[in-house]
Tab-separated table of C-alpha atoms and ligand atoms in Angstrom:
chain	number	residue	atom	x	y	z
Y	24	MET	CA	-6.522	2.159	-34.275
Y	25	ALA	CA	-9.026	1.701	-31.417
Y	26	PRO	CA	-12.261	3.679	-31.658
Y	27	VAL	CA	-12.255	6.915	-29.675
Y	28	LYS	CA	-13.727	6.489	-26.128
Y	29	ASN	CA	-12.958	9.771	-24.555
Y	30	ALA	CA	-11.854	13.298	-25.533
Y	31	LEU	CA	-10.183	16.263	-23.965
Y	32	ILE	CA	-11.936	19.479	-25.055
Y	33	ILE	CA	-9.810	22.605	-24.674
Y	34	GLY	CA	-12.019	25.725	-24.303
Y	35	GLY	CA	-15.363	26.146	-22.543
Y	36	GLY	CA	-16.708	29.009	-24.704
Y	37	ILE	CA	-19.394	28.131	-27.236
Y	38	GLY	CA	-17.982	25.356	-29.371
Y	39	GLY	CA	-16.446	23.443	-26.409
Y	40	PRO	CA	-19.711	22.695	-24.551
Y	41	VAL	CA	-21.524	21.899	-27.837
Y	42	ALA	CA	-18.713	19.480	-28.882
Y	43	ALA	CA	-18.939	17.770	-25.474
Y	44	MET	CA	-22.710	17.291	-25.770
Y	45	ALA	CA	-22.454	16.061	-29.360
Y	46	LEU	CA	-19.612	13.625	-28.535
Y	47	ARG	CA	-21.612	12.345	-25.633
Y	48	LYS	CA	-24.605	11.654	-27.960
Y	49	ALA	CA	-22.053	9.824	-30.160
Y	50	GLY	CA	-21.063	7.629	-27.233
Y	51	ILE	CA	-17.750	9.477	-26.522
Y	52	GLU	CA	-17.090	10.815	-22.982
Y	53	SER	CA	-15.283	14.090	-22.661
Y	54	THR	CA	-14.167	16.761	-20.226
Y	55	VAL	CA	-14.035	20.445	-21.096
Y	56	TYR	CA	-10.964	22.454	-19.843
Y	57	GLU	CA	-11.435	26.193	-19.731
Y	58	ALA	CA	-8.557	28.602	-19.104
Y	59	TYR	CA	-10.438	31.093	-17.014
Y	60	ASP	CA	-11.342	30.583	-13.379
Y	61	ASP	CA	-14.854	32.006	-13.732
Y	62	THR	CA	-17.468	31.431	-16.338
Y	63	ALA	CA	-17.228	34.695	-18.349
Y	64	ASP	CA	-20.634	35.762	-17.083
Y	65	GLY	CA	-21.294	39.264	-18.255
Y	66	VAL	CA	-18.475	39.280	-20.816
Y	67	GLY	CA	-19.142	40.006	-24.474
Y	68	ALA	CA	-21.805	41.722	-26.534
Y	69	MET	CA	-24.640	40.428	-28.646
Y	70	LEU	CA	-24.271	37.727	-31.221
Y	71	THR	CA	-26.593	35.952	-33.593
Y	72	VAL	CA	-27.615	32.340	-33.520
Y	73	ALA	CA	-28.965	31.675	-37.041
Y	74	PRO	CA	-31.589	29.006	-37.867
Y	75	ASN	CA	-28.865	26.521	-38.919
Y	76	GLY	CA	-27.119	27.051	-35.591
Y	77	LEU	CA	-30.389	26.408	-33.720
Y	78	ASP	CA	-30.863	23.284	-35.670
Y	79	ALA	CA	-27.413	22.006	-34.698
Y	80	LEU	CA	-28.411	22.693	-31.099
Y	81	ARG	CA	-31.665	20.806	-31.568
Y	82	ILE	CA	-29.639	17.655	-32.266
Y	83	ILE	CA	-28.037	17.876	-28.833
Y	84	GLY	CA	-31.167	19.034	-27.031
Y	85	ALA	CA	-29.928	22.577	-26.402
Y	86	ASP	CA	-32.107	24.668	-28.860
Y	87	LYS	CA	-34.913	25.376	-26.512
Y	88	SER	CA	-32.690	26.872	-23.853
Y	89	VAL	CA	-31.152	29.141	-26.409
Y	90	GLN	CA	-34.491	30.173	-27.950
Y	91	ALA	CA	-35.689	31.120	-24.451
Y	92	ILE	CA	-32.866	33.687	-23.949
Y	93	GLY	CA	-32.689	35.112	-27.449
Y	94	LEU	CA	-34.722	37.836	-29.143
Y	95	PRO	CA	-36.254	36.616	-32.446
Y	96	MET	CA	-35.145	38.749	-35.365
Y	97	LYS	CA	-37.539	38.291	-38.366
Y	98	ASP	CA	-36.379	41.099	-40.612
Y	99	LEU	CA	-33.177	42.905	-41.442
Y	100	ASN	CA	-33.601	46.450	-42.669
Y	101	MET	CA	-30.760	48.386	-44.284
Y	102	MET	CA	-30.963	52.147	-43.882
Y	103	ASP	CA	-28.941	55.206	-44.673
Y	104	GLY	CA	-28.022	57.803	-42.089
Y	105	LYS	CA	-31.015	59.937	-43.027
Y	106	GLY	CA	-33.449	57.223	-42.024
Y	107	ARG	CA	-34.184	56.115	-45.598
Y	108	THR	CA	-34.679	52.386	-46.257
Y	109	MET	CA	-32.150	51.057	-48.777
Y	110	GLY	CA	-33.242	47.473	-48.740
Y	111	ALA	CA	-34.821	44.741	-46.581
Y	112	PHE	CA	-34.312	41.084	-46.060
Y	113	ARG	CA	-37.303	39.184	-44.658
Y	114	ALA	CA	-36.870	35.982	-42.583
Y	115	LEU	CA	-36.725	32.988	-44.848
Y	116	ALA	CA	-40.011	31.152	-45.281
Y	117	GLY	CA	-40.396	28.074	-43.076
Y	118	LEU	CA	-37.459	28.804	-40.795
Y	119	PRO	CA	-37.451	29.930	-37.172
Y	120	PRO	CA	-36.111	33.469	-36.906
Y	121	SER	CA	-32.474	34.085	-36.001
Y	122	ARG	CA	-32.017	34.876	-32.362
Y	123	SER	CA	-29.944	37.771	-30.958
Y	124	VAL	CA	-28.441	36.756	-27.678
Y	125	TRP	CA	-25.907	38.319	-25.278
Y	126	ARG	CA	-22.826	36.234	-25.625
Y	127	SER	CA	-22.589	35.749	-21.873
Y	128	ASP	CA	-26.202	34.448	-21.775
Y	129	LEU	CA	-25.511	32.034	-24.616
Y	130	HIS	CA	-22.370	30.820	-22.853
Y	131	ARG	CA	-24.220	30.378	-19.601
Y	132	ALA	CA	-27.192	28.533	-21.252
Y	133	LEU	CA	-24.921	26.091	-23.067
Y	134	ARG	CA	-22.888	25.484	-19.938
Y	135	ASP	CA	-26.006	24.693	-17.933
Y	136	VAL	CA	-27.477	22.316	-20.508
Y	137	ALA	CA	-24.061	20.592	-20.892
Y	138	THR	CA	-23.672	20.204	-17.118
Y	139	ALA	CA	-27.273	18.914	-16.782
Y	140	GLN	CA	-26.465	16.303	-19.494
Y	141	GLY	CA	-23.478	15.124	-17.340
Y	142	VAL	CA	-20.612	16.995	-19.126
Y	143	ARG	CA	-17.756	17.812	-16.813
Y	144	ILE	CA	-16.252	21.296	-17.139
Y	145	GLU	CA	-13.011	22.249	-15.322
Y	146	TYR	CA	-12.121	25.860	-14.875
Y	147	GLY	CA	-8.683	27.478	-14.411
Y	148	LYS	CA	-7.140	24.974	-16.865
Y	149	ARG	CA	-5.088	26.773	-19.406
Y	150	LEU	CA	-3.539	24.328	-21.908
Y	151	VAL	CA	0.128	25.021	-22.451
Y	152	ARG	CA	1.493	21.804	-24.061
Y	153	VAL	CA	0.489	18.392	-25.359
Y	154	ASP	CA	2.409	15.118	-25.471
Y	155	GLU	CA	1.215	12.743	-28.127
Y	156	ARG	CA	1.529	9.005	-27.650
Y	157	PRO	CA	0.574	6.184	-30.020
Y	158	ASP	CA	-2.639	5.495	-28.049
Y	159	GLY	CA	-3.575	8.940	-26.747
Y	160	VAL	CA	-2.683	12.483	-25.777
Y	161	VAL	CA	-1.570	14.094	-22.489
Y	162	ALA	CA	-2.611	17.667	-21.966
Y	163	PHE	CA	-0.439	19.852	-19.735
Y	164	PHE	CA	-2.045	22.869	-18.036
Y	165	ALA	CA	-0.473	26.072	-16.665
Y	166	ASP	CA	-1.411	25.118	-13.054
Y	167	GLY	CA	0.799	22.029	-13.303
Y	168	SER	CA	-1.975	19.420	-13.782
Y	169	THR	CA	-2.299	17.049	-16.630
Y	170	ALA	CA	-5.107	15.057	-18.320
Y	171	ASP	CA	-5.165	11.991	-20.619
Y	172	GLY	CA	-7.478	11.208	-23.443
Y	173	ASN	CA	-7.786	9.434	-26.802
Y	174	VAL	CA	-8.125	12.727	-28.695
Y	175	LEU	CA	-7.828	16.437	-28.015
Y	176	VAL	CA	-10.311	18.943	-29.499
Y	177	GLY	CA	-9.141	22.579	-29.732
Y	178	ALA	CA	-12.245	24.632	-29.102
Y	179	ASP	CA	-10.015	27.405	-27.700
Y	180	GLY	CA	-11.110	30.294	-29.844
Y	181	ILE	CA	-9.469	32.680	-32.348
Y	182	HIS	CA	-6.169	32.859	-30.389
Y	183	SER	CA	-5.992	29.097	-30.156
Y	184	THR	CA	-3.043	27.340	-28.520
Y	185	VAL	CA	-4.059	23.990	-30.093
Y	186	ARG	CA	-3.843	25.460	-33.589
Y	187	SER	CA	-0.194	26.279	-33.120
Y	188	LEU	CA	0.413	22.861	-31.499
Y	189	ILE	CA	-1.021	21.210	-34.631
Y	190	ASP	CA	1.018	23.516	-36.910
Y	191	PRO	CA	3.585	25.866	-35.463
Y	192	GLN	CA	3.483	27.712	-38.860
Y	193	ALA	CA	-0.284	28.253	-38.691
Y	194	PRO	CA	-1.381	31.791	-39.439
Y	195	GLY	CA	-2.698	33.968	-36.659
Y	196	PRO	CA	-5.800	36.161	-36.726
Y	197	SER	CA	-5.922	39.221	-38.990
Y	198	THR	CA	-7.425	42.551	-38.036
Y	199	VAL	CA	-10.674	43.886	-39.411
Y	200	PRO	CA	-10.140	47.640	-39.585
Y	201	LEU	CA	-13.245	48.450	-37.642
Y	202	LEU	CA	-13.509	49.405	-33.948
Y	203	ASN	CA	-16.347	47.649	-32.169
Y	204	PHE	CA	-18.675	48.975	-29.438
Y	205	GLY	CA	-21.803	47.511	-27.872
Y	206	ALA	CA	-24.283	49.571	-25.892
Y	207	VAL	CA	-27.796	49.854	-24.539
Y	208	ALA	CA	-29.598	53.210	-24.942
Y	209	ASP	CA	-32.381	54.299	-22.591
Y	210	TYR	CA	-34.400	55.134	-25.642
Y	211	SER	CA	-36.914	53.339	-27.818
Y	212	VAL	CA	-36.378	54.211	-31.479
Y	213	PRO	CA	-39.813	55.515	-32.755
Y	214	GLY	CA	-41.362	53.370	-35.433
Y	215	ALA	CA	-38.884	50.536	-35.139
Y	216	ALA	CA	-40.295	47.042	-35.237
Y	217	SER	CA	-39.775	44.881	-32.109
Y	218	ASP	CA	-38.688	41.854	-34.139
Y	219	ALA	CA	-36.300	43.446	-36.605
Y	220	VAL	CA	-32.659	44.394	-36.665
Y	221	TYR	CA	-31.601	47.644	-38.406
Y	222	PHE	CA	-28.261	48.140	-40.192
Y	223	VAL	CA	-27.484	51.773	-40.759
Y	224	PHE	CA	-24.768	52.996	-43.175
Y	225	GLY	CA	-24.250	56.270	-41.369
Y	226	ARG	CA	-22.412	59.357	-42.682
Y	227	ARG	CA	-19.149	58.548	-40.946
Y	228	ALA	CA	-19.625	54.959	-39.664
Y	229	PHE	CA	-21.905	51.958	-39.618
Y	230	PHE	CA	-24.143	51.037	-36.636
Y	231	GLY	CA	-26.794	48.468	-35.934
Y	232	TYR	CA	-29.728	48.422	-33.498
Y	233	TRP	CA	-32.772	46.530	-32.266
Y	234	LEU	CA	-35.488	47.185	-29.684
Y	235	GLN	CA	-35.408	45.233	-26.400
Y	236	PRO	CA	-38.547	44.166	-24.566
Y	237	ASP	CA	-37.796	46.525	-21.605
Y	238	GLY	CA	-38.142	49.628	-23.919
Y	239	THR	CA	-34.357	50.145	-24.284
Y	240	THR	CA	-32.462	49.798	-27.531
Y	241	ALA	CA	-29.446	47.538	-27.925
Y	242	TRP	CA	-26.981	48.966	-30.460
Y	243	TYR	CA	-23.455	48.399	-31.723
Y	244	ALA	CA	-21.013	50.582	-33.627
Y	245	ASN	CA	-18.371	49.794	-36.196
Y	246	VAL	CA	-16.043	52.719	-36.618
Y	247	PRO	CA	-13.291	52.601	-39.246
Y	248	HIS	CA	-9.884	52.302	-37.547
Y	249	HIS	CA	-6.787	51.068	-39.256
Y	250	ALA	CA	-4.493	49.953	-36.452
Y	251	ARG	CA	-5.128	46.829	-34.427
Y	252	MET	CA	-6.519	47.540	-30.907
Y	253	THR	CA	-7.105	44.784	-28.387
Y	254	ALA	CA	-10.051	44.836	-26.035
Y	255	ALA	CA	-7.738	45.584	-23.160
Y	256	GLU	CA	-6.234	48.472	-25.028
Y	257	ALA	CA	-9.720	49.840	-25.878
Y	258	ARG	CA	-10.658	49.609	-22.122
Y	259	ARG	CA	-7.718	51.918	-21.206
Y	260	THR	CA	-9.782	54.822	-22.741
Y	261	PRO	CA	-12.657	55.581	-20.248
Y	262	PRO	CA	-16.110	54.757	-21.599
Y	263	SER	CA	-17.145	58.388	-21.144
Y	264	GLU	CA	-14.460	59.420	-23.625
Y	265	TRP	CA	-15.555	56.723	-26.129
Y	266	LEU	CA	-19.115	57.859	-25.743
Y	267	ARG	CA	-18.173	61.458	-26.474
Y	268	ARG	CA	-16.427	60.365	-29.694
Y	269	LEU	CA	-19.419	58.219	-30.724
Y	270	GLN	CA	-21.725	61.167	-30.132
Y	271	GLU	CA	-19.573	63.172	-32.555
Y	272	ILE	CA	-19.366	60.355	-35.112
Y	273	TYR	CA	-23.085	59.773	-35.171
Y	274	ALA	CA	-24.247	63.400	-34.715
Y	275	ASP	CA	-25.651	63.563	-38.256
Y	276	ASP	CA	-27.329	60.127	-38.372
Y	277	VAL	CA	-30.874	58.971	-37.612
Y	278	PRO	CA	-31.275	57.444	-35.099
Y	279	GLY	CA	-27.501	57.252	-34.217
Y	280	ARG	CA	-27.588	60.658	-32.725
Y	281	ASP	CA	-30.351	59.691	-30.283
Y	282	LEU	CA	-28.868	56.364	-29.488
Y	283	ALA	CA	-25.518	57.799	-28.618
Y	284	GLY	CA	-27.183	60.668	-26.803
Y	285	HIS	CA	-29.318	58.383	-24.614
Y	286	THR	CA	-26.523	55.937	-23.713
Y	287	ARG	CA	-24.902	56.111	-20.272
Y	288	ALA	CA	-21.163	55.568	-20.187
Y	289	ASP	CA	-21.546	52.535	-17.879
Y	290	ARG	CA	-23.730	50.860	-20.535
Y	291	LEU	CA	-21.084	51.169	-23.296
Y	292	SER	CA	-18.452	48.496	-23.883
Y	293	ALA	CA	-15.461	48.938	-26.183
Y	294	PHE	CA	-14.100	45.745	-27.700
Y	295	GLY	CA	-11.308	47.045	-29.840
Y	296	THR	CA	-10.851	45.879	-33.483
Y	297	ASN	CA	-12.267	42.584	-34.618
Y	298	ALA	CA	-10.143	39.672	-35.547
Y	299	ILE	CA	-10.871	37.051	-38.137
Y	300	MET	CA	-9.046	33.872	-39.161
Y	301	PRO	CA	-7.525	33.657	-42.590
Y	302	SER	CA	-7.753	30.143	-44.079
Y	303	VAL	CA	-6.106	27.677	-41.598
Y	304	PRO	CA	-4.140	25.071	-43.680
Y	305	HIS	CA	-4.234	22.212	-41.142
Y	306	TRP	CA	-7.300	21.592	-39.049
Y	307	TYR	CA	-5.897	18.432	-37.466
Y	308	ARG	CA	-2.776	16.373	-36.914
Y	309	ASP	CA	-2.468	12.924	-35.384
Y	310	ARG	CA	-4.883	13.022	-32.328
Y	311	MET	CA	-5.628	16.800	-32.246
Y	312	VAL	CA	-8.354	18.566	-34.142
Y	313	LEU	CA	-9.818	22.118	-34.286
Y	314	VAL	CA	-13.466	23.168	-33.827
Y	315	GLY	CA	-14.997	26.685	-34.030
Y	316	ASP	CA	-13.094	29.943	-34.067
Y	317	SER	CA	-9.727	28.128	-33.728
Y	318	ALA	CA	-10.197	26.759	-37.271
Y	319	HIS	CA	-12.729	29.222	-38.810
Y	320	ALA	CA	-13.548	32.574	-37.294
Y	321	PRO	CA	-15.570	34.671	-39.781
Y	322	SER	CA	-16.137	38.284	-39.077
Y	323	PRO	CA	-19.104	39.022	-36.766
Y	324	SER	CA	-20.575	40.654	-39.906
Y	325	SER	CA	-21.395	37.135	-41.015
Y	326	GLY	CA	-23.848	36.557	-38.177
Y	327	GLN	CA	-22.592	32.952	-38.374
Y	328	GLY	CA	-19.520	32.631	-36.110
Y	329	ALA	CA	-21.337	30.879	-33.192
Y	330	SER	CA	-23.558	28.914	-35.477
Y	331	GLN	CA	-20.562	27.596	-37.476
Y	332	ALA	CA	-18.849	26.544	-34.250
Y	333	MET	CA	-22.037	24.625	-33.312
Y	334	GLU	CA	-22.222	22.916	-36.766
Y	335	SER	CA	-18.590	21.926	-36.717
Y	336	ALA	CA	-18.862	20.540	-33.187
Y	337	VAL	CA	-21.806	18.284	-34.235
Y	338	GLN	CA	-20.198	17.199	-37.490
Y	339	LEU	CA	-16.997	16.280	-35.756
Y	340	ALA	CA	-18.948	14.021	-33.353
Y	341	ARG	CA	-20.701	12.302	-36.234
Y	342	CYS	CA	-17.326	11.616	-37.940
Y	343	LEU	CA	-15.746	10.219	-34.818
Y	344	ARG	CA	-18.870	8.087	-34.218
Y	345	ASP	CA	-18.819	6.539	-37.632
Y	346	ILE	CA	-15.187	6.268	-38.833
Y	347	PRO	CA	-12.889	4.215	-36.638
Y	348	ASP	CA	-9.621	5.392	-38.135
Y	349	LEU	CA	-8.879	8.717	-36.614
Y	350	GLY	CA	-7.046	10.277	-39.617
Y	351	SER	CA	-9.948	9.332	-41.874
Y	352	ALA	CA	-12.498	10.646	-39.363
Y	353	PHE	CA	-10.736	14.036	-39.144
Y	354	ALA	CA	-10.367	14.141	-42.971
Y	355	ALA	CA	-14.094	13.479	-43.384
Y	356	TYR	CA	-14.816	16.181	-40.829
Y	357	GLU	CA	-12.756	18.758	-42.722
Y	358	GLY	CA	-14.289	17.587	-46.037
Y	359	LEU	CA	-17.751	18.289	-44.571
Y	360	ARG	CA	-16.893	21.660	-43.113
Y	361	ARG	CA	-14.136	23.592	-44.896
Y	362	GLY	CA	-15.880	24.648	-48.103
Y	363	ARG	CA	-18.964	25.814	-46.176
Y	364	VAL	CA	-17.108	27.837	-43.562
Y	365	GLU	CA	-14.821	29.475	-46.151
Y	366	ARG	CA	-17.747	30.582	-48.330
Y	367	ILE	CA	-19.370	32.197	-45.296
Y	368	ALA	CA	-16.179	33.926	-44.369
Y	369	ALA	CA	-15.862	35.291	-47.891
Y	370	ARG	CA	-19.362	36.758	-47.711
Y	371	ALA	CA	-18.641	38.411	-44.394
Y	372	ALA	CA	-15.414	39.991	-45.746
Y	373	ARG	CA	-17.521	41.672	-48.460
Y	374	THR	CA	-19.929	42.957	-45.807
Y	375	ASN	CA	-17.020	44.363	-43.812
Y	376	ASP	CA	-15.883	46.355	-46.876
Y	377	SER	CA	-19.324	47.953	-47.304
Y	378	LYS	CA	-19.103	49.219	-43.698
Y	379	SER	CA	-16.142	51.412	-44.639
Y	380	TYR	CA	-17.538	52.775	-47.967
Y	381	GLY	CA	-16.956	56.389	-48.721
Y	382	PRO	CA	-19.752	58.859	-49.595
Y	383	VAL	CA	-19.830	57.989	-53.372
Y	384	ALA	CA	-20.001	54.297	-52.831
Y	385	LYS	CA	-22.739	54.834	-50.149
Y	386	THR	CA	-24.825	56.833	-52.618
Y	387	MET	CA	-24.490	54.145	-55.219
Y	388	MET	CA	-25.445	51.588	-52.621
Y	389	ARG	CA	-28.507	53.501	-51.639
Y	390	LEU	CA	-29.617	53.846	-55.295
Y	391	MET	CA	-28.881	50.160	-56.200
Y	392	MET	CA	-29.926	48.398	-53.081
Y	393	PRO	CA	-33.736	48.552	-53.525
Y	394	LEU	CA	-33.505	46.962	-56.962
Y	395	ALA	CA	-30.785	44.553	-55.821
Y	396	THR	CA	-32.826	43.196	-52.908
Y	397	LYS	CA	-35.673	42.539	-55.317
Y	398	THR	CA	-33.543	40.718	-57.869
Y	399	PHE	CA	-30.138	39.152	-57.362
Y	400	LEU	CA	-29.566	40.019	-53.641
Y	401	THR	CA	-32.693	38.340	-52.218
Y	402	ALA	CA	-32.558	36.881	-48.721
Y	403	GLU	CA	-33.158	33.429	-50.191
Y	404	LYS	CA	-30.254	33.668	-52.561
Y	405	THR	CA	-27.756	35.151	-50.184
Y	406	LEU	CA	-28.764	33.616	-46.858
Y	407	GLY	CA	-30.694	30.538	-47.979
Y	408	PRO	CA	-27.719	28.276	-48.404
Y	409	GLU	CA	-26.339	29.360	-44.999
Y	410	GLN	CA	-29.560	29.182	-43.006
Y	411	ARG	CA	-31.296	26.168	-44.581
Y	412	TYR	CA	-28.301	23.909	-44.000
Y	413	ARG	CA	-29.252	20.890	-41.875
Y	414	ILE	CA	-27.176	18.123	-40.317
Y	415	ASP	CA	-28.564	14.640	-40.677
Y	416	TRP	CA	-27.398	13.186	-37.363
Y	417	ASP	CA	-28.648	9.696	-38.102
Y	418	ALA	CA	-27.031	9.375	-41.555
Y	419	PRO	CA	-23.806	7.489	-41.376
Y	420	VAL	CA	-20.733	9.436	-42.394
Y	421	THR	CA	-18.777	7.538	-45.043
Y	422	GLY	CA	-15.933	9.968	-45.598
Y	423	GLU	CA	-15.482	12.898	-48.056
Y	424	THR	CA	-12.434	14.272	-49.793
Y	425	PRO	CA	-11.220	17.467	-48.171
Y	426	VAL	CA	-11.680	20.427	-50.479
Y	427	PRO	CA	-8.561	22.357	-51.474
Y	428	VAL	CA	-7.760	25.501	-49.375
Y	429	PRO	CA	-9.042	28.462	-51.341
Y	430	ASN	CA	-7.231	31.799	-51.272
Y	431	ARG	CA	-9.517	33.830	-49.130
Y	432	ARG	CA	-9.287	37.642	-48.631
Y	433	THR	CA	-9.557	38.903	-45.167
W	509	LIG	C1	-15.053	36.486	-23.640
W	509	LIG	C2	-15.578	36.404	-25.084
W	509	LIG	C3	-16.490	37.337	-25.527
W	509	LIG	C4	-16.988	37.286	-26.819
W	509	LIG	N1	-17.938	38.210	-27.260
W	509	LIG	C5	-18.452	38.141	-28.502
W	509	LIG	C6	-19.355	39.108	-28.944
W	509	LIG	O1	-19.698	39.972	-28.197
W	509	LIG	N2	-19.884	38.970	-30.206
W	509	LIG	C7	-19.454	37.994	-31.061
W	509	LIG	O2	-19.947	37.893	-32.201
W	509	LIG	N3	-18.563	37.084	-30.685
W	509	LIG	C8	-17.951	37.115	-29.404
W	509	LIG	N4	-17.081	36.188	-29.013
W	509	LIG	C9	-16.680	35.169	-29.993
W	509	LIG	C10	-17.729	34.067	-30.103
W	509	LIG	O3	-18.040	33.537	-28.865
W	509	LIG	C11	-17.169	33.031	-31.040
W	509	LIG	O4	-16.894	33.623	-32.277
W	509	LIG	C12	-18.029	31.910	-31.359
W	509	LIG	O5	-19.087	31.742	-30.528
W	509	LIG	C13	-17.221	30.633	-31.585
W	509	LIG	O6	-17.017	30.016	-30.328
W	509	LIG	P1	-15.715	29.287	-29.927
W	509	LIG	O7	-16.157	28.287	-28.819
W	509	LIG	O8	-15.016	28.642	-31.118
W	509	LIG	O9	-14.728	30.351	-29.317
W	509	LIG	P2	-14.859	31.154	-27.985
W	509	LIG	O10	-16.305	31.522	-27.746
W	509	LIG	O11	-13.925	32.342	-28.206
W	509	LIG	O12	-14.354	30.252	-26.821
W	509	LIG	C14	-13.039	29.840	-26.662
W	509	LIG	C15	-12.734	29.479	-25.210
W	509	LIG	O13	-11.514	28.874	-25.107
W	509	LIG	C16	-10.880	29.360	-23.930
W	509	LIG	N5	-9.459	29.211	-24.109
W	509	LIG	C17	-8.616	29.892	-24.902
W	509	LIG	N6	-7.384	29.446	-24.807
W	509	LIG	C18	-7.361	28.408	-23.944
W	509	LIG	C19	-6.363	27.569	-23.429
W	509	LIG	N7	-5.090	27.612	-23.817
W	509	LIG	N8	-6.750	26.595	-22.567
W	509	LIG	C20	-8.041	26.447	-22.154
W	509	LIG	N9	-8.994	27.222	-22.567
W	509	LIG	C21	-8.662	28.264	-23.484
W	509	LIG	C22	-11.366	30.778	-23.859
W	509	LIG	O14	-11.193	31.301	-22.552
W	509	LIG	C23	-12.787	30.687	-24.306
W	509	LIG	O15	-13.667	30.431	-23.206
W	509	LIG	C24	-16.555	36.218	-27.695
W	509	LIG	C25	-15.606	35.287	-27.279
W	509	LIG	C26	-15.102	35.366	-25.978
W	509	LIG	C27	-14.153	34.329	-25.461
């Protein structure tokens, strides 16, 4: 089979532009096709880019742009709703701190760096179908246009079309039973550090917050909710009504009560319930392959969704650079990635459980956490393997055996 010269990348979110830059560095030209007409400016809440994600961006020359727009988060403090510290994780020695970024800023920064590097991004191109030929693929878009390439990369997110083209039996996303909200309060939490994020296991629901340089506090809420609710459904309820409910839910929590009390309805966004991907059995078939949330979408509780998409994009480019046979290149890519992303997803699933703990479990957690974070639950032990991971771009990929699909809980 001829080595890959060009790629069609479906999805211009986070993984798509990173894949395009990494492929370019590997000598493979690509065009990114994004379904939406606009660039999703202003859409989405905060997400984390971890040190391992920043390092993947360093390889393609995009780390500085992301560091410039993100707030460094050196410490993670776990609190109860009375303002008592349950445990703390300090940033790992020798690593740059994780960055909290607005998803829309991250998206814009990556798009700008990719465009400056010569990557072409076409908007309003929703992939609907693919024809595979012995020497390439033809992508068909909803506007009637088509595009040809040697391979097609599905960076089209958790509701991926490419995933079901690869495997019509592929599982879809599962619901995490937590409603998500993101907000900015015109309030600066007294005594909070400017470079720390706080996770609060409140009386009725979990919330997180961090100070912003302008004196406001960014915060998000995870409220237990058992039925699936899409973002569109959540937006049918006026923000003022959601705010009223959040004010009730956090009325007994420090500083939840003040955060909800100092938030204007126009600075609250409701995102509905979170979705995560169960284990996806087939990441590739023939000339199509998945990258990012389409293959592995851990819960936002992992703090690793965007970083894992970045790592996968860079590793895929290395494999296509070094292994001429496409099937072997995709198998090597899966071998490099599956075990890692599934371990991270499993940790995030445990974190999700703790956000819905009842009062007894919360009391146990408050009592055990200080000892746990000094002994078996240290930042180094839990986060070290995730955040210290580095991709050696220059090392040739020789091929690895794909790991078996583990049975992962959602
Ligand atoms: C609008 C939006 C807001 C988000 N907000 C947050 C947030 O606040 N916090 C958080 O932790 N994570 C958020 N995420 C998810 C986060 O971006 C991803 O988990 C992560 O960055 C992995 O990125 P990805 O590129 O794999 O997927 P995504 O970032 O989801 O990007 C997928 C892209 O593919 C496009 N696409 C989908 N189907 C097609 C198709 N058929 N043809 C062409 N293009 C297609 C989508 O429009 C999207 O731009 C958001 C995602 C989106 C799309």
